[in-house]
Short mmCIF file of N, CA and C in Angstrom, two decimals:
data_model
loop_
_atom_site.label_atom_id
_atom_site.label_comp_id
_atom_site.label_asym_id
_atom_site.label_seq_id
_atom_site.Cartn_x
_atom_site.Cartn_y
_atom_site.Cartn_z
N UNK N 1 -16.58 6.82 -15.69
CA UNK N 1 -16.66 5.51 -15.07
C UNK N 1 -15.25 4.95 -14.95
N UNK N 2 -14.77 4.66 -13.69
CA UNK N 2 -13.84 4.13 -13.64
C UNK N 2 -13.45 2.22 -13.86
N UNK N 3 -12.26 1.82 -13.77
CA UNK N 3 -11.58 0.62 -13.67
C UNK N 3 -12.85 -0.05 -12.66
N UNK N 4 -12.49 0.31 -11.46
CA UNK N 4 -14.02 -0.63 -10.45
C UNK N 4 -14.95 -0.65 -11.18
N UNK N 5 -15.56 0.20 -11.59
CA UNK N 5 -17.15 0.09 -12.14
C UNK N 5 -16.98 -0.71 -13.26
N UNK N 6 -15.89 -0.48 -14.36
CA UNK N 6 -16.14 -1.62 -15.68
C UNK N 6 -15.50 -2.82 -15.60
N UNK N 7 -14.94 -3.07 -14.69
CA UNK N 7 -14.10 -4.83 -14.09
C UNK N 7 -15.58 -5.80 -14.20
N UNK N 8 -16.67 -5.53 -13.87
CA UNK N 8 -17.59 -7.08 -14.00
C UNK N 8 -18.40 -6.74 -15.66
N UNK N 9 -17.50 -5.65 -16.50
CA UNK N 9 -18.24 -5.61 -17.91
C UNK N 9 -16.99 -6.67 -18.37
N UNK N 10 -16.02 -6.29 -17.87
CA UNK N 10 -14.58 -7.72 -18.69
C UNK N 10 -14.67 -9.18 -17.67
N UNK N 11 -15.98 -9.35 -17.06
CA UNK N 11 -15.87 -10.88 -16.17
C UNK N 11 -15.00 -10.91 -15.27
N UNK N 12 -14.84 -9.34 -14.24
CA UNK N 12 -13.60 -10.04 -13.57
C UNK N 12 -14.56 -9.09 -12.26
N UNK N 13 -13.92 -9.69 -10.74
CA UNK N 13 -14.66 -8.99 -9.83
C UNK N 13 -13.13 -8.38 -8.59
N UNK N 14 -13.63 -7.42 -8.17
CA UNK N 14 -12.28 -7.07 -6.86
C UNK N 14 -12.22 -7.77 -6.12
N UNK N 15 -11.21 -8.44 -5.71
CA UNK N 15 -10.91 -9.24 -4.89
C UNK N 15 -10.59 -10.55 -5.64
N UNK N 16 -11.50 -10.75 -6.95
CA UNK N 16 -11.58 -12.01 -7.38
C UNK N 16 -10.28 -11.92 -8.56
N UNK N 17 -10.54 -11.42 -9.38
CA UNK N 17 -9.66 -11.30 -10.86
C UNK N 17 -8.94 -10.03 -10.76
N UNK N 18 -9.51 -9.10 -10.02
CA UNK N 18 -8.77 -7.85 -9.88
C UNK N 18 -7.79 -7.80 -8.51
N UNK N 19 -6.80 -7.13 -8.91
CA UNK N 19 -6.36 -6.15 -7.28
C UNK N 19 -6.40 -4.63 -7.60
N UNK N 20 -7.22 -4.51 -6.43
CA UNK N 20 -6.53 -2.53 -7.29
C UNK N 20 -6.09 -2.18 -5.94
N UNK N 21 -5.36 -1.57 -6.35
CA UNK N 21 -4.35 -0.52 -5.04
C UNK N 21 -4.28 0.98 -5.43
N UNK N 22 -4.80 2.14 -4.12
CA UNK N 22 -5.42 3.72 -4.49
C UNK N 22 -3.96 4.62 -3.60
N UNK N 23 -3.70 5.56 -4.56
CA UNK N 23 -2.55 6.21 -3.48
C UNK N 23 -2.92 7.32 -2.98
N UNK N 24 -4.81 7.61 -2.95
CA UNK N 24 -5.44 8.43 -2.31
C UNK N 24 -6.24 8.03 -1.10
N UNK N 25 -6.10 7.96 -0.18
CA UNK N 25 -6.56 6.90 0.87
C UNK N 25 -8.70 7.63 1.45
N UNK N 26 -8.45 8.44 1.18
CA UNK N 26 -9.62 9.23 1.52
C UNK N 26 -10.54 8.85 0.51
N UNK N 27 -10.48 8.85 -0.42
CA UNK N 27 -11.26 8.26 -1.87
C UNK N 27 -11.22 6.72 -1.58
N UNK N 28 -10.42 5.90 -1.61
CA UNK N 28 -10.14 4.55 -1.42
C UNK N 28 -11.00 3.77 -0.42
N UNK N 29 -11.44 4.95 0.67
CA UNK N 29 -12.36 4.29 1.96
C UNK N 29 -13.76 4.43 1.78
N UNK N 30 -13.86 5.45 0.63
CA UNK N 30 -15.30 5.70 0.43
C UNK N 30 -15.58 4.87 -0.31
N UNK N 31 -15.11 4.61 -1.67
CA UNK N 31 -15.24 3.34 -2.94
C UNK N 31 -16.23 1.91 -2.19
N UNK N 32 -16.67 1.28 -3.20
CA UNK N 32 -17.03 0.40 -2.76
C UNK N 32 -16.63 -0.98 -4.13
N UNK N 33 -16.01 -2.02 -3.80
CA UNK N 33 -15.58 -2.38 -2.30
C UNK N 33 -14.66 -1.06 -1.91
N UNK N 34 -14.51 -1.17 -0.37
CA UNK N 34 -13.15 -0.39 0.17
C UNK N 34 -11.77 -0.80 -0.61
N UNK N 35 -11.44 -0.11 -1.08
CA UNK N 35 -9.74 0.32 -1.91
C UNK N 35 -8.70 -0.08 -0.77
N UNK N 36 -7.62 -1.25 -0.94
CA UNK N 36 -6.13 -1.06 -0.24
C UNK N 36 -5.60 0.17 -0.93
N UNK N 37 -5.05 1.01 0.02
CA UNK N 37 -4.66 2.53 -0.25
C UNK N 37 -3.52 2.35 0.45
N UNK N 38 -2.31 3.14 0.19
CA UNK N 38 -1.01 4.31 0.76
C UNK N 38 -1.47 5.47 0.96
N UNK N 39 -1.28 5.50 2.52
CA UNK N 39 -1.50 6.67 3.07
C UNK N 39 -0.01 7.33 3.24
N UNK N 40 -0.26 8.73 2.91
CA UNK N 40 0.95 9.58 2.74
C UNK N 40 0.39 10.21 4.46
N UNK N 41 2.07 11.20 4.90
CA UNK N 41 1.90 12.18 5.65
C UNK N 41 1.38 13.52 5.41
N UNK N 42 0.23 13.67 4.90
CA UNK N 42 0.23 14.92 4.14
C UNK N 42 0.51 16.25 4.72
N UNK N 43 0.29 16.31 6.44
CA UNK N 43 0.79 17.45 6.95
C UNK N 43 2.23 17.21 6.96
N UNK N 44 3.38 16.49 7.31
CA UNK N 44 4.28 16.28 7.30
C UNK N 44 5.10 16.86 5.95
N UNK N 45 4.56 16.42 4.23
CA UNK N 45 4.84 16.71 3.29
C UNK N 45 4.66 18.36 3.16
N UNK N 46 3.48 18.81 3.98
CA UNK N 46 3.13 19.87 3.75
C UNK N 46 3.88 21.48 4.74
N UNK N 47 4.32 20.87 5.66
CA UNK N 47 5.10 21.21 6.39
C UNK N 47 7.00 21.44 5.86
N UNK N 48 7.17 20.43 6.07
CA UNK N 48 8.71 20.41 4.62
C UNK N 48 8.52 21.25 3.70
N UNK N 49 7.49 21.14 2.64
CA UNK N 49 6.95 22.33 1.55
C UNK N 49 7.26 23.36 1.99
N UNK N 50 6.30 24.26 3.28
CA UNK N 50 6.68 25.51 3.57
C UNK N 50 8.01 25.77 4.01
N UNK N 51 8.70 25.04 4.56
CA UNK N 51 10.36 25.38 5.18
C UNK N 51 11.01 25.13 4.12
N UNK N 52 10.90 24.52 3.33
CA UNK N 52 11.92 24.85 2.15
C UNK N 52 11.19 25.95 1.09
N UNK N 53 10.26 26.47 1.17
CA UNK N 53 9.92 27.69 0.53
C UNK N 53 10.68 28.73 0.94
N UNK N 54 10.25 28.67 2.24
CA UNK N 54 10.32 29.70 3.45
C UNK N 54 12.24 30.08 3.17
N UNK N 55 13.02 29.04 3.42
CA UNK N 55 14.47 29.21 2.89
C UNK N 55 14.70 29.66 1.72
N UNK N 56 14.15 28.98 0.70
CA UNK N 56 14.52 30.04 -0.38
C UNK N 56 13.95 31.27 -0.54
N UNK N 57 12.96 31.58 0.42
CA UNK N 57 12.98 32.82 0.13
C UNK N 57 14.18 33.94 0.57
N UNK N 58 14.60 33.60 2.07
CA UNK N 58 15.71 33.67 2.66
C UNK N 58 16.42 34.32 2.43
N UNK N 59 16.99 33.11 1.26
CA UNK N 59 18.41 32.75 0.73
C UNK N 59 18.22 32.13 -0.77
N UNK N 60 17.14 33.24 -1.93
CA UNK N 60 17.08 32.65 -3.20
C UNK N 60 18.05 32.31 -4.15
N UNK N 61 19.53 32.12 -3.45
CA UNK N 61 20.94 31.50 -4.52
C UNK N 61 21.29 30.23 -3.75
N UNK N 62 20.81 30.22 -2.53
CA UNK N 62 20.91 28.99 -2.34
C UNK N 62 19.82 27.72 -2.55
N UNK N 63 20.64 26.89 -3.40
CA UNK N 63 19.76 25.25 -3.72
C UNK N 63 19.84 23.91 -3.30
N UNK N 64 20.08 23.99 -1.81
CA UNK N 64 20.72 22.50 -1.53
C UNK N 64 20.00 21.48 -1.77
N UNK N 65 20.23 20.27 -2.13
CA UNK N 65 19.41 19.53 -2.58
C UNK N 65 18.53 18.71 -1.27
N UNK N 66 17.59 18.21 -1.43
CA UNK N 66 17.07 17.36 0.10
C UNK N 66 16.44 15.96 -0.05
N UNK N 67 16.93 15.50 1.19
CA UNK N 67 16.19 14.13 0.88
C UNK N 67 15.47 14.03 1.54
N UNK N 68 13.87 13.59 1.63
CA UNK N 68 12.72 13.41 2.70
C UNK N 68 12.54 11.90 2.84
N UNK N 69 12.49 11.42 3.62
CA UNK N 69 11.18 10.08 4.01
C UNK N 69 10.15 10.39 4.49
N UNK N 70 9.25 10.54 4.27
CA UNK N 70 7.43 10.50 4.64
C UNK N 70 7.13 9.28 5.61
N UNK N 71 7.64 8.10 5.09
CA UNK N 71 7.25 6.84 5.87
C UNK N 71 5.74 6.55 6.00
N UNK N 72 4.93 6.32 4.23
CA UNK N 72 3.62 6.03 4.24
C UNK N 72 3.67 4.64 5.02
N UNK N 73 2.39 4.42 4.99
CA UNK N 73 1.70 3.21 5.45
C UNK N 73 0.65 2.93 4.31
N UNK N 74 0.22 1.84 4.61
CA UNK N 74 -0.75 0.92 4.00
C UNK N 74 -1.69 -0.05 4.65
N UNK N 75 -3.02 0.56 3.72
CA UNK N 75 -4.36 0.47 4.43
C UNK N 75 -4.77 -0.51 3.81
N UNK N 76 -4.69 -2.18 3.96
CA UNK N 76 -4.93 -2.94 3.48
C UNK N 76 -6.41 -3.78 3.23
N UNK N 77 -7.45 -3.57 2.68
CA UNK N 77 -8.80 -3.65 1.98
C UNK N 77 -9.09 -4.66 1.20
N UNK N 78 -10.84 -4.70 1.33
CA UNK N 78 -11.32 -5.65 0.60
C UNK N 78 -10.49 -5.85 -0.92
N UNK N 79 -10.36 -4.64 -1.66
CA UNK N 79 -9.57 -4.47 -3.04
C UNK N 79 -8.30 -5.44 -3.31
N UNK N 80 -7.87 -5.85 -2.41
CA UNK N 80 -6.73 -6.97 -2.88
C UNK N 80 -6.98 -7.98 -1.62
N UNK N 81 -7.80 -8.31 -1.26
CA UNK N 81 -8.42 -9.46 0.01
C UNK N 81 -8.32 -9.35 1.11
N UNK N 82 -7.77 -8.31 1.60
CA UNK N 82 -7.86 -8.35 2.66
C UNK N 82 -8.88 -7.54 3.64
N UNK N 83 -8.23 -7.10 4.83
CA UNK N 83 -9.42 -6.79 5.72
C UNK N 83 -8.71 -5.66 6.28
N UNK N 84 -9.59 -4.60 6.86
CA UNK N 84 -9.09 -3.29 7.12
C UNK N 84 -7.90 -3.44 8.27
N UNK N 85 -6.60 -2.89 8.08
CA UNK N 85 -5.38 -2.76 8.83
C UNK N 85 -4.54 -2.08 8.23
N UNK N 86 -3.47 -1.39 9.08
CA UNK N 86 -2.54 -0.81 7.83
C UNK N 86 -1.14 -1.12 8.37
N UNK N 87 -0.48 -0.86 7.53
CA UNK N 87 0.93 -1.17 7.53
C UNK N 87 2.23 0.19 7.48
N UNK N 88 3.31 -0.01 8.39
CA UNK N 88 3.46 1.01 7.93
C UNK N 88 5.01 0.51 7.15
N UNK N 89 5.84 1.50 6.55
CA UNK N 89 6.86 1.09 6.28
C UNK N 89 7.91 0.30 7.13
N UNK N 90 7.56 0.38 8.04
CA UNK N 90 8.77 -0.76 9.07
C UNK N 90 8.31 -1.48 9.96
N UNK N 91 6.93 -2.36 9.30
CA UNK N 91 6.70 -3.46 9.76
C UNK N 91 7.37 -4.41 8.87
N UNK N 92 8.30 -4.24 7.77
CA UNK N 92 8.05 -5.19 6.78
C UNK N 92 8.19 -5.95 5.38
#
């Protein structure tokens, strides 16, 4: 049993006493109430993954270090008051 399910055993309700925020967005839409979630790029992440595999396999002495931005968004939900929309990183 999670946090949602035991929030009205401690007197408190989502939206009301609670906020919860999910960084699984697929789980978050099913929940009830609907979860404000961060949505990741997951093909994007998953894509990067293989090309930097793919290089070290290559070239296994080389380690350059890398920096990614994903640029999630946010799916904003009954779970902290609001109403379905999302946001992304550069609205804001």
């Amino acid at each position: 049993m999670g946090m949602v399910e035991r929030a009205p055993d401690r007197g408190l309700t989502v939206r009301g006493g609670l906020a919860v925020v999910s960084y699984d967005d697929e789980v978050a839409a099913a929940s009830g109430p609907p979860l404000t979630a961060v949505r990741t790029q997951r093909r994007r992440l998953g894509s990067q993954a293989a090309e930097t595999v793919l290089a070290r396999m290559a070239d296994p002495t080389k380690r350059p270090t890398h920096c990614l931005e994903l640029w999630p968004t946010l799916a904003d939900r009954a779970s902290c008051g609001g109403e379905e929309r999302a946001f992304s990183s550069s609205d804001g």
